[in-house]
Short mmCIF file of C-alpha atoms in Angstrom, two decimals:
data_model
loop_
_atom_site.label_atom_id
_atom_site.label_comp_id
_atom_site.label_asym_id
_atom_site.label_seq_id
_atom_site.Cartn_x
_atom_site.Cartn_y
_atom_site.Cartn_z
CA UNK A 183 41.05 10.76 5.97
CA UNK A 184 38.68 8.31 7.77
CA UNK A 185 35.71 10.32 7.50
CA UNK A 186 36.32 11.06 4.22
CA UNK A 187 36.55 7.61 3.57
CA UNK A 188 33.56 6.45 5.49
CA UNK A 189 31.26 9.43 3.65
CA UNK A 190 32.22 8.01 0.69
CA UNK A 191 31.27 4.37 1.56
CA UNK A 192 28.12 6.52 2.39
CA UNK A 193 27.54 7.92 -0.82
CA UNK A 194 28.00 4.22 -3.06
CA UNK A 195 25.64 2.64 -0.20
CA UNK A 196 23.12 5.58 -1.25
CA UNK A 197 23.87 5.12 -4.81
CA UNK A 198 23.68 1.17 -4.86
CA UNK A 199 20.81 1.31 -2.65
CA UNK A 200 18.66 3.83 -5.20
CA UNK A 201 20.18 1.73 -8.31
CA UNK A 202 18.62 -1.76 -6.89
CA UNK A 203 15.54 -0.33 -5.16
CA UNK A 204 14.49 1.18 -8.47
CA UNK A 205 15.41 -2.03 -10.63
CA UNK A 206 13.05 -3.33 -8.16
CA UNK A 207 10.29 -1.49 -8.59
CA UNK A 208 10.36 -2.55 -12.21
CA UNK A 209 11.11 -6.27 -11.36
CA UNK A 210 7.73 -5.88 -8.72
CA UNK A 211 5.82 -3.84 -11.87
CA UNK A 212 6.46 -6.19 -14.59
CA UNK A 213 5.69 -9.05 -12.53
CA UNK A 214 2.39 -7.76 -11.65
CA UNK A 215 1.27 -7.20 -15.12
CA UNK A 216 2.67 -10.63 -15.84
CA UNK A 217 0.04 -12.73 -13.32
CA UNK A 218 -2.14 -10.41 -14.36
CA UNK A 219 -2.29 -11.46 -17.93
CA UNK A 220 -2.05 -15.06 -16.81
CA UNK A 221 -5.23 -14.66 -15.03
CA UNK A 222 -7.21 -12.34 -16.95
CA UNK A 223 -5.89 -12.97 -20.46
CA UNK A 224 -5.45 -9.30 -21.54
CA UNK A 225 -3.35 -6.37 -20.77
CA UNK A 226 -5.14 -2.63 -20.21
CA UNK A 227 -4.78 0.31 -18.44
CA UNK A 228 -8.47 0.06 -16.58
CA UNK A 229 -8.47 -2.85 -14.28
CA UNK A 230 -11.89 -2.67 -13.93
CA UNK A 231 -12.78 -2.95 -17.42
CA UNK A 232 -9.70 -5.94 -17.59
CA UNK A 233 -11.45 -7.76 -14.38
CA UNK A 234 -14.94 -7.05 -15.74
CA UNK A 235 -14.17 -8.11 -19.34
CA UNK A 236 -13.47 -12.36 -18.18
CA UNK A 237 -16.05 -14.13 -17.30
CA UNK A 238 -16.87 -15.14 -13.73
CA UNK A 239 -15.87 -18.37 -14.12
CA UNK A 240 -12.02 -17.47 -15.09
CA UNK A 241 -12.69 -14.64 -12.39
CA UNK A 242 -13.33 -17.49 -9.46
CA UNK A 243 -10.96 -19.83 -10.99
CA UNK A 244 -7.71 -17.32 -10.63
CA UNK A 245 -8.36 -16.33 -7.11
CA UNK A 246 -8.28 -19.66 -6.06
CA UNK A 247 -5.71 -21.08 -7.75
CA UNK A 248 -3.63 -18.66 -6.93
CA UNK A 249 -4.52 -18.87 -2.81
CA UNK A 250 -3.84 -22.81 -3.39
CA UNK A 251 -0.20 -21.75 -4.53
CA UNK A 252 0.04 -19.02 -1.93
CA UNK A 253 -1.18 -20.69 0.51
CA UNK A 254 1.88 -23.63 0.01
CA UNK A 255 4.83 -20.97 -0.78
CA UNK A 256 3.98 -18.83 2.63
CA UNK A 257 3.45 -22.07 4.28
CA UNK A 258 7.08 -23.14 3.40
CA UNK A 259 9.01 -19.88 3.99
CA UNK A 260 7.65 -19.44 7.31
CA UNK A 261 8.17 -22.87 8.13
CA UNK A 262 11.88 -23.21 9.88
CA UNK A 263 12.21 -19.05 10.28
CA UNK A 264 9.68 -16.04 10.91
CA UNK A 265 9.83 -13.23 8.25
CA UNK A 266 11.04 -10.55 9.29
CA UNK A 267 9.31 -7.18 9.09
CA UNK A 268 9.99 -3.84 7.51
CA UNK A 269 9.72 -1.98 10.98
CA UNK A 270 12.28 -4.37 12.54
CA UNK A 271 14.87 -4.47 10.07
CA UNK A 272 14.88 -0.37 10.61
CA UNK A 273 15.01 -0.64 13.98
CA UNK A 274 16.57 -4.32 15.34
CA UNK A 275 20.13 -4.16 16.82
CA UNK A 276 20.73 -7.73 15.49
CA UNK A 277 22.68 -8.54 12.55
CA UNK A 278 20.12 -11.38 12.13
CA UNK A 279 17.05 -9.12 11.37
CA UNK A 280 19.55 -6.34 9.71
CA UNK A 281 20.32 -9.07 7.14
CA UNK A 282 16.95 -11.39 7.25
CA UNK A 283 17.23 -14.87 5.35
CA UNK A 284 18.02 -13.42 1.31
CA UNK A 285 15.97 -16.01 -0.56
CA UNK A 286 13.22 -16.44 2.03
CA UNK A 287 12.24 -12.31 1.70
CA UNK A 288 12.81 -12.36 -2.31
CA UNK A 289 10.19 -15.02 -2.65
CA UNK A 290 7.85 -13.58 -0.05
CA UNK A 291 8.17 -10.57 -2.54
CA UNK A 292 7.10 -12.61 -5.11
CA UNK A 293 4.14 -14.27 -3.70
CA UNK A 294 2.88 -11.31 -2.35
CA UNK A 295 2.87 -9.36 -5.68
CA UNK A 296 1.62 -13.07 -7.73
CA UNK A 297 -1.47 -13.35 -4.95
CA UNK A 298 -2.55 -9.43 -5.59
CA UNK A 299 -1.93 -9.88 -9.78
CA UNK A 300 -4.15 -12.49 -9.41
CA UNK A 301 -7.21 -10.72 -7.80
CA UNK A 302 -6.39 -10.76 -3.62
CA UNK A 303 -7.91 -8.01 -2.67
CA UNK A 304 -4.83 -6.75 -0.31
CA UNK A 305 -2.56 -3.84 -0.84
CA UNK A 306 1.10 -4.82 -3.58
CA UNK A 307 2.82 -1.99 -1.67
CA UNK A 308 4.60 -3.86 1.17
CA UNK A 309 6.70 -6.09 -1.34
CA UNK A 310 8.75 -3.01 -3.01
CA UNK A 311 8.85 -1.53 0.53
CA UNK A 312 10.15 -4.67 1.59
CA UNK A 313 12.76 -5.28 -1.55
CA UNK A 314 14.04 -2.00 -1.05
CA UNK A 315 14.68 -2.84 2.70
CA UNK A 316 15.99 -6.23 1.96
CA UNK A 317 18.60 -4.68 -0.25
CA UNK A 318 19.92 -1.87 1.67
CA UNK A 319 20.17 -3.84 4.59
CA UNK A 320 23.11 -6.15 2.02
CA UNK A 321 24.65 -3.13 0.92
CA UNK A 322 24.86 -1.31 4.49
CA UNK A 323 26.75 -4.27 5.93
CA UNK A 324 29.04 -4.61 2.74
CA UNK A 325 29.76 -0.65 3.28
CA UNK A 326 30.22 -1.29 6.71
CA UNK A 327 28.14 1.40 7.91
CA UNK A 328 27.16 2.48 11.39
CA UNK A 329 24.10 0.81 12.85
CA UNK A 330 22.64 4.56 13.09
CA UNK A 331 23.17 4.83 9.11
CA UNK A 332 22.29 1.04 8.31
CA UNK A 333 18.70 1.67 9.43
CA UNK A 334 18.52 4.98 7.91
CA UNK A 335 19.42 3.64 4.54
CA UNK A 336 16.91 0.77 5.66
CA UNK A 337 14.37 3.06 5.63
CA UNK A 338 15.46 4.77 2.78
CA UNK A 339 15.46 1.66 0.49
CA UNK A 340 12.06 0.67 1.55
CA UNK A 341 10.43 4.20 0.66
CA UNK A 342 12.18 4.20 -2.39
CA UNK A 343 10.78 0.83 -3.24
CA UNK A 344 7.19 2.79 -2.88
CA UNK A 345 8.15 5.95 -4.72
CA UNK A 346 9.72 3.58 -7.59
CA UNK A 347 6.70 1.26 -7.96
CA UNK A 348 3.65 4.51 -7.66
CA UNK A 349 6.07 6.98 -8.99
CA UNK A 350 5.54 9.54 -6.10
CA UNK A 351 8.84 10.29 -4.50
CA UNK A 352 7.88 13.34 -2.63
CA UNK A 353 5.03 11.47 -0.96
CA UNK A 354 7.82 8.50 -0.07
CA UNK A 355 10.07 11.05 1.17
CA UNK A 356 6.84 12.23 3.80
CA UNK A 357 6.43 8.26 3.97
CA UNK A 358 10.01 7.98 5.51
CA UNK A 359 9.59 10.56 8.29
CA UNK A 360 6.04 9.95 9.23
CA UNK A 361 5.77 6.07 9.09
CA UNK A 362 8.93 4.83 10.35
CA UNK A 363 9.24 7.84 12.91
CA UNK A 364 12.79 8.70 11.08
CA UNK A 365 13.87 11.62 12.87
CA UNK A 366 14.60 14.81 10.21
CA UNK A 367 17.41 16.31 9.98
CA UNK A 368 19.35 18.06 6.84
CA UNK A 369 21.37 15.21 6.43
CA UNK A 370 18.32 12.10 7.31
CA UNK A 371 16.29 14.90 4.78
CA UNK A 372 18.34 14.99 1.69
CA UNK A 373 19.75 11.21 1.32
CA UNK A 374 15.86 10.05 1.74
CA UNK A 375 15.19 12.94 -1.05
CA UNK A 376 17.89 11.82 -3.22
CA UNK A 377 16.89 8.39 -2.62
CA UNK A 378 13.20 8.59 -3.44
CA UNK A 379 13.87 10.56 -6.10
CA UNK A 380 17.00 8.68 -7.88
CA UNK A 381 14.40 5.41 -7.55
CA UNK A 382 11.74 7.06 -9.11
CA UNK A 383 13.68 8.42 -12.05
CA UNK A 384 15.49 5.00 -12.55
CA UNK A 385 11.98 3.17 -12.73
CA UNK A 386 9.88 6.06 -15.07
CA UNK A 387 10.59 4.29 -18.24
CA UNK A 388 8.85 1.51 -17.29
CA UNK A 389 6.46 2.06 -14.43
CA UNK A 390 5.10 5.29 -15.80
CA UNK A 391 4.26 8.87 -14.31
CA UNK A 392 0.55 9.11 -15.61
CA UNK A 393 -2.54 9.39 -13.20
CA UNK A 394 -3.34 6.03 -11.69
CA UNK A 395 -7.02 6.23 -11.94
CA UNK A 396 -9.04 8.02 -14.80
CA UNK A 397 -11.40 10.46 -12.65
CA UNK A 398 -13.24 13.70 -14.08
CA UNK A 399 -10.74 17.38 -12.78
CA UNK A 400 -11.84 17.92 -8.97
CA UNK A 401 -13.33 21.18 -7.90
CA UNK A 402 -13.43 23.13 -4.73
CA UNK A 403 -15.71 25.99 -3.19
CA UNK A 404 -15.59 27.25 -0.04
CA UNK A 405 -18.91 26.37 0.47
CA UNK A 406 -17.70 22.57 0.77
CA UNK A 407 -16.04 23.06 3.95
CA UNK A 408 -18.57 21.93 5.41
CA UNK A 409 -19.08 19.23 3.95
CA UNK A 410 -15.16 18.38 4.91
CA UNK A 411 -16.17 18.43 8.79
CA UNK A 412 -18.91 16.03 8.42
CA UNK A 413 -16.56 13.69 6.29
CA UNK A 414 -14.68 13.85 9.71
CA UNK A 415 -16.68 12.67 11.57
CA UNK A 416 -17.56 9.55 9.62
CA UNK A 417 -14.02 9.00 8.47
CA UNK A 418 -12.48 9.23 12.02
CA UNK A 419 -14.35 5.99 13.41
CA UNK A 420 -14.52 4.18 10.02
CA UNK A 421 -10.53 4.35 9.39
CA UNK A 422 -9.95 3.61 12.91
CA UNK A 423 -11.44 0.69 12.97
CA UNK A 424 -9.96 -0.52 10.04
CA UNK A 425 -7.38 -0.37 11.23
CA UNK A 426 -7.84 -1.78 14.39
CA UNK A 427 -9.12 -4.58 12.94
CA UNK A 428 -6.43 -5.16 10.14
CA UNK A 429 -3.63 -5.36 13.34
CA UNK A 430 -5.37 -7.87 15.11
CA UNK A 431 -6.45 -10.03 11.88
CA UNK A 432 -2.00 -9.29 10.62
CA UNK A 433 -1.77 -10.42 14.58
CA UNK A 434 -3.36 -13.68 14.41
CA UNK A 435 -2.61 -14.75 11.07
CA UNK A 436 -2.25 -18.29 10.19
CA UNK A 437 0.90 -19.13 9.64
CA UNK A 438 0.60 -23.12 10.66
CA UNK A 439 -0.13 -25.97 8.42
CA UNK A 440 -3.68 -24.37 8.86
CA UNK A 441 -3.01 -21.76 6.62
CA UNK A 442 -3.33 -24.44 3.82
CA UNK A 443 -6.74 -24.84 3.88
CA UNK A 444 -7.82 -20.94 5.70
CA UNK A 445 -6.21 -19.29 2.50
CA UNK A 446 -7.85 -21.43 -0.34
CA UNK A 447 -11.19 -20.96 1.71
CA UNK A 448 -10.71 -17.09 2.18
CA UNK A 449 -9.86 -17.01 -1.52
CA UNK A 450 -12.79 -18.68 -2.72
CA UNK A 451 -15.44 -16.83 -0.84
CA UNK A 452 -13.27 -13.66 -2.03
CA UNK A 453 -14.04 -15.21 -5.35
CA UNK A 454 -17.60 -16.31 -4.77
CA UNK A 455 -18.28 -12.31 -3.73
CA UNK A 456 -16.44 -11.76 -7.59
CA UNK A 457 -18.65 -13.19 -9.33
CA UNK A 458 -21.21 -10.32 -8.90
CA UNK A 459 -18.91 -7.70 -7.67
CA UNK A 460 -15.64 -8.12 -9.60
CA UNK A 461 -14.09 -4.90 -8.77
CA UNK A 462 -13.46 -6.28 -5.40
CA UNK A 463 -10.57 -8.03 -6.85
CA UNK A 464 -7.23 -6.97 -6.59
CA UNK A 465 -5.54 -4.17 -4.71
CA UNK A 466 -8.49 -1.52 -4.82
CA UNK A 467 -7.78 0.56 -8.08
CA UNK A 468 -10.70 -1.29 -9.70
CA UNK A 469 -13.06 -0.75 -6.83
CA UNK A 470 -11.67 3.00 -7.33
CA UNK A 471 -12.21 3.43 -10.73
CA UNK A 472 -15.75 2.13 -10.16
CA UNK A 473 -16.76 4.40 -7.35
CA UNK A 474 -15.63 7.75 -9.51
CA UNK A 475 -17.68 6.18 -12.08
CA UNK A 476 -21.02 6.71 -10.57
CA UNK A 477 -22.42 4.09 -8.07
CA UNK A 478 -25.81 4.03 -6.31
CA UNK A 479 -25.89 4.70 -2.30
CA UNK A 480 -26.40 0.46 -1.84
CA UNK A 481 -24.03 -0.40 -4.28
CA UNK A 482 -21.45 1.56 -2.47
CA UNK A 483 -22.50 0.71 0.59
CA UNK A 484 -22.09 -2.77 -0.06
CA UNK A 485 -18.91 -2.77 -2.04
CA UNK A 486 -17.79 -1.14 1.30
CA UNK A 487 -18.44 -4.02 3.60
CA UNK A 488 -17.63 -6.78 1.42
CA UNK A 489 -13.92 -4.96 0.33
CA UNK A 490 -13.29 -4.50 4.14
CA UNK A 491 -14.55 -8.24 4.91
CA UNK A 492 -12.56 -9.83 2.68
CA UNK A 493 -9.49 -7.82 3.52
CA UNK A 494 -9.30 -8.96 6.74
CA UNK A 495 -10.49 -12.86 6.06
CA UNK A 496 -7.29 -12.34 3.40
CA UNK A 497 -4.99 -11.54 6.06
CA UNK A 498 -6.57 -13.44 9.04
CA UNK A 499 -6.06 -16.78 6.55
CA UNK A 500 -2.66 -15.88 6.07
CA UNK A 501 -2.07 -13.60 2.70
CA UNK A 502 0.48 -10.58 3.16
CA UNK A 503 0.17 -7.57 1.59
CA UNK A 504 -0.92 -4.00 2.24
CA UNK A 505 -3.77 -1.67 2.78
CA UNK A 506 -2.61 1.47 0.44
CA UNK A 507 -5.16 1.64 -2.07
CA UNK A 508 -7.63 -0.44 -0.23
CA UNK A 509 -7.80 2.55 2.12
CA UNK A 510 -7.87 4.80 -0.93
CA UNK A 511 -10.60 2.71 -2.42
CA UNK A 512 -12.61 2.21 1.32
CA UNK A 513 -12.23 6.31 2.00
CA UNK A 514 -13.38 7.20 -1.69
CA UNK A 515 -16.75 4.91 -1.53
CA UNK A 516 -16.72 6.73 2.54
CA UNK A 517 -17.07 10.15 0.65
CA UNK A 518 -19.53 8.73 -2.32
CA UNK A 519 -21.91 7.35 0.59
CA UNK A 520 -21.62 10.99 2.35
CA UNK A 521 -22.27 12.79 -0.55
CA UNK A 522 -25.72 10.75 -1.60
CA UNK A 523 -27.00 10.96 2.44
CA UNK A 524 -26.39 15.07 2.64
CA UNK A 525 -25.85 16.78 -0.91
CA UNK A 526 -29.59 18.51 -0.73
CA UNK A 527 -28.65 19.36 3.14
CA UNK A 528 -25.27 20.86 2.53
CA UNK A 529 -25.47 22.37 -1.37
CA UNK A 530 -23.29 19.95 -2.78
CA UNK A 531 -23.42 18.93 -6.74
CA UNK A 532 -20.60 17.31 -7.34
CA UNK A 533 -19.23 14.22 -5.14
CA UNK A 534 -15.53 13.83 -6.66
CA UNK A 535 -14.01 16.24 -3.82
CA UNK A 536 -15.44 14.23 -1.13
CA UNK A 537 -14.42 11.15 -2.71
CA UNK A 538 -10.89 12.03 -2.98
CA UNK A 539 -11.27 14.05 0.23
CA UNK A 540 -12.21 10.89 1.79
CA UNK A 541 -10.03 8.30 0.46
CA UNK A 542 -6.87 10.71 1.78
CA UNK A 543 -8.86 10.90 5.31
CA UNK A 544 -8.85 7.10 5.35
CA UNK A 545 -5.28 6.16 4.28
CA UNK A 546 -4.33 9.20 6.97
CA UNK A 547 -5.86 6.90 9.72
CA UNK A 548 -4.70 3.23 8.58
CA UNK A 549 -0.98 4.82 8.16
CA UNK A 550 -0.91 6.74 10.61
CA UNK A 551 1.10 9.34 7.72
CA UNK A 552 -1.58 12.49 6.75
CA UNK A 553 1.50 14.28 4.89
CA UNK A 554 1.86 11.14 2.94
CA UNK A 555 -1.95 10.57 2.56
CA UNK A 556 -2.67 13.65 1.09
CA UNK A 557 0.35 13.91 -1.32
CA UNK A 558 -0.70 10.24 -2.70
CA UNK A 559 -4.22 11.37 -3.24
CA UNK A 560 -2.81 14.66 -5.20
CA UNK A 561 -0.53 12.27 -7.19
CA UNK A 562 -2.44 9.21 -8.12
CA UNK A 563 -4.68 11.29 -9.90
CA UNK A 564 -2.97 14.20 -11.31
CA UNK A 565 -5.44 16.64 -9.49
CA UNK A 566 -4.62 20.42 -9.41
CA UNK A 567 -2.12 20.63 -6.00
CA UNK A 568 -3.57 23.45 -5.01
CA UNK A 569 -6.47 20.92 -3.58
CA UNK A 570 -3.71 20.71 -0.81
CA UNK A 571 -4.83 23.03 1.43
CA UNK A 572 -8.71 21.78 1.57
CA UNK A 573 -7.52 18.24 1.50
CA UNK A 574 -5.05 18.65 4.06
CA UNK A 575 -7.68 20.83 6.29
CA UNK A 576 -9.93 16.92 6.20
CA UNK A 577 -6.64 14.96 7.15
CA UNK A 578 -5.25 16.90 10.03
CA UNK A 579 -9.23 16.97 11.20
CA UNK A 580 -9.72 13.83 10.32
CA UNK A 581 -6.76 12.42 12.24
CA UNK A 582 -7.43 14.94 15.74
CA UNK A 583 -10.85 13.28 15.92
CA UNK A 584 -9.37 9.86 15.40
CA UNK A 585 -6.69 10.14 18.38
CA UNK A 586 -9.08 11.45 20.84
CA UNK A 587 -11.55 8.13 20.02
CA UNK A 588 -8.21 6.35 20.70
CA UNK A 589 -8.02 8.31 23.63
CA UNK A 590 -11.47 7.83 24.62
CA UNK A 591 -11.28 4.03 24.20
#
């Protein structure tokens, strides 16, 4: 009778936990669209024909009011306590960081999704992760779950919160396992399937299911593998230090009364950069779009450093956020750039398959998750699956060669 009873304080944790996580996603989706259309004045599909469509001076102006008001609420919420990370709410023993501060974490949802709406050029992806976390943390205390099951639905909540807000719940449930080191089992396997899923389906009629970014169908020949190897091999070194340098800059963030002048100035040069290159506003799908459009080897090249730069000024000044599809958007130019230095050399025509090639090989090595990476690259834009198998071929590659550098160094 007790396990009964505790299984089915399980199953309404599981339940409430899918049910909130997925009226989160739509709370973190609407919101978005909502600074959005305060900054930018119009709602479309194509953020890079939205961003490109205001003038530079509204462009400038958004960014930096919106790192002024950033820069005050982070400054406040991390004032008297520390936030509390995804990670260590799935792993802490302490009721403290199993239950972080309720209102603090809601509004450090809020600003995070506000600073990104309004053109910072970090990743929206860690506030759903986060929302989901925060809530199944509640509701796996008021179940009274084991601590084993509290940070498994922990877990759960905060890849729902992904798979509700991208609509990709087979990628979260890879997400789960690979990023948070969840250990699978048949049990761990089906209530993070149920959960992803269940999020997902609850969020569809608002955040919808369509492809992400509007890219020409990707083809694939055997005679671009290559092509795949030599993506490697640039990929590898690139991601890695990305993400090398993205830990140290989340490392030393400002988080002092210094943050409220760092932010402001990291969102004005951010701007400044805009005024000329506007797609490197906002979370990467506009610096995306653009690269599958057709850019010129220095364009790319450039878009390349300045994204990256201002990235990591972002989050050494003090912004939160993510590096999703920044990666996506950093790995895509990676391929574009390979594709214009070797096409004659290696017989390519076509640059898309790098490109999305690449921008899986990059997220692979910032997350640390090549399962996930090359499901998300399959999903955002509605490419045929059976680019799997090549895709997954550049991941696993790309991802050997990037732990023996680590190795090396």
């Amino acid at each position: 009778m007790t396990k009964w009873s505790y299984n089915l304080r399980l199953c309404l944790a599981i339940l409430f936990t899918s049910f909130f996580t997925g009226l989160g996603g739509i709370l973190m989706h609407e919101l978005f669209n909502f600074v959005e259309w305060l900054a930018y004045g119009k709602t479309m599909e194509n953020f890079l024909v939205w961003v490109s469509y205001v003038t530079p001076t509204r462009r400038l102006l958004a960014i930096v009011v919106m790192g002024i008001f950033s820069a005050i609420f982070w400054y406040y919420l991390q004032r008297k306590h520390a936030l509390v990370s995804t990670k260590e709410q799935s792993t802490s023993e302490k009721e403290r960081k199993l239950q972080p501060y309720f209102w603090q974490h809601i509004l450090h949802t809020f600003v995070q999704i506000a600073f990104v709406g309004a053109g910072g050029p970090v990743g929206k992806e860690g506030a759903p992760r986060e929302f989901g976390a925060l809530s199944a943390g509640r509701i796996g205390h008021r179940f009274d779950l084991t601590l084993q099951d509290k940070h498994l639905l922990i877990v759960c909540g905060a890849s729902a919160g992904l798979a509700a807000v991208y609509q990709v719940p087979l990628s979260s449930f890879f997400f789960a396992f690979e990023t948070f080191a969840l250990t699978l089992s048949l049990r761990s396997g089906v209530i993070v399937l149920f959960t992803t899923y269940a999020a997902a389906i609850l969020a569809n009629p608002i955040v919808t299911s369509h492809a992400m970014y509007d890219i020409p169908k990707v083809t694939f020949t055997v005679n671009d593998f290559p092509a795949l190897i030599f993506l490697a091999l640039l990929i590898a070194p690139l991601g890695g230090w990305f993400r090398f340098l993205t830990q140290k800059a989340n490392r030393y963030r400002k988080k002092d009364k210094t943050i409220l002048y760092f932010l402001p100035l990291a969102s004005l040069i951010t701007g400044l950069f805009a005024l000329v290159f506007p797609s490197i506003l906002g979370n990467g799908s506009a610096l995306i779009q653009e690269a599958f459009s057709g850019l010129s080897f220095s364009r790319a090249a450039i878009l390349f450093v300045i994204k990256a730069s201002v990235i990591l000024l972002c989050f050494l000044a003090g912004a939160y956020g993510g590096t999703l599809t920044s990666s996506f958007a950093l790995g895509s130019l990676s391929g574009l750039l390979l594709f214009d230095l070797s096409h004659t050399l290696l017989g390519i025509t076509h640059p898309e398959f790098l490109m999305l090639a690449g921008a899986a090989s990059f997220l692979a090595v910032t997350m640390k998750a090549p399962l996930t990476a090359a499901g998300l690259a399959i999903a955002f834009t509605k490419q045929n699956p059976a680019l799997l198998i090549p895709i997954l071929f550049c991941v696993f590659l790309t991802t050997t060669l990037h732990q023996f550098l680590s190795k090396q160094n």
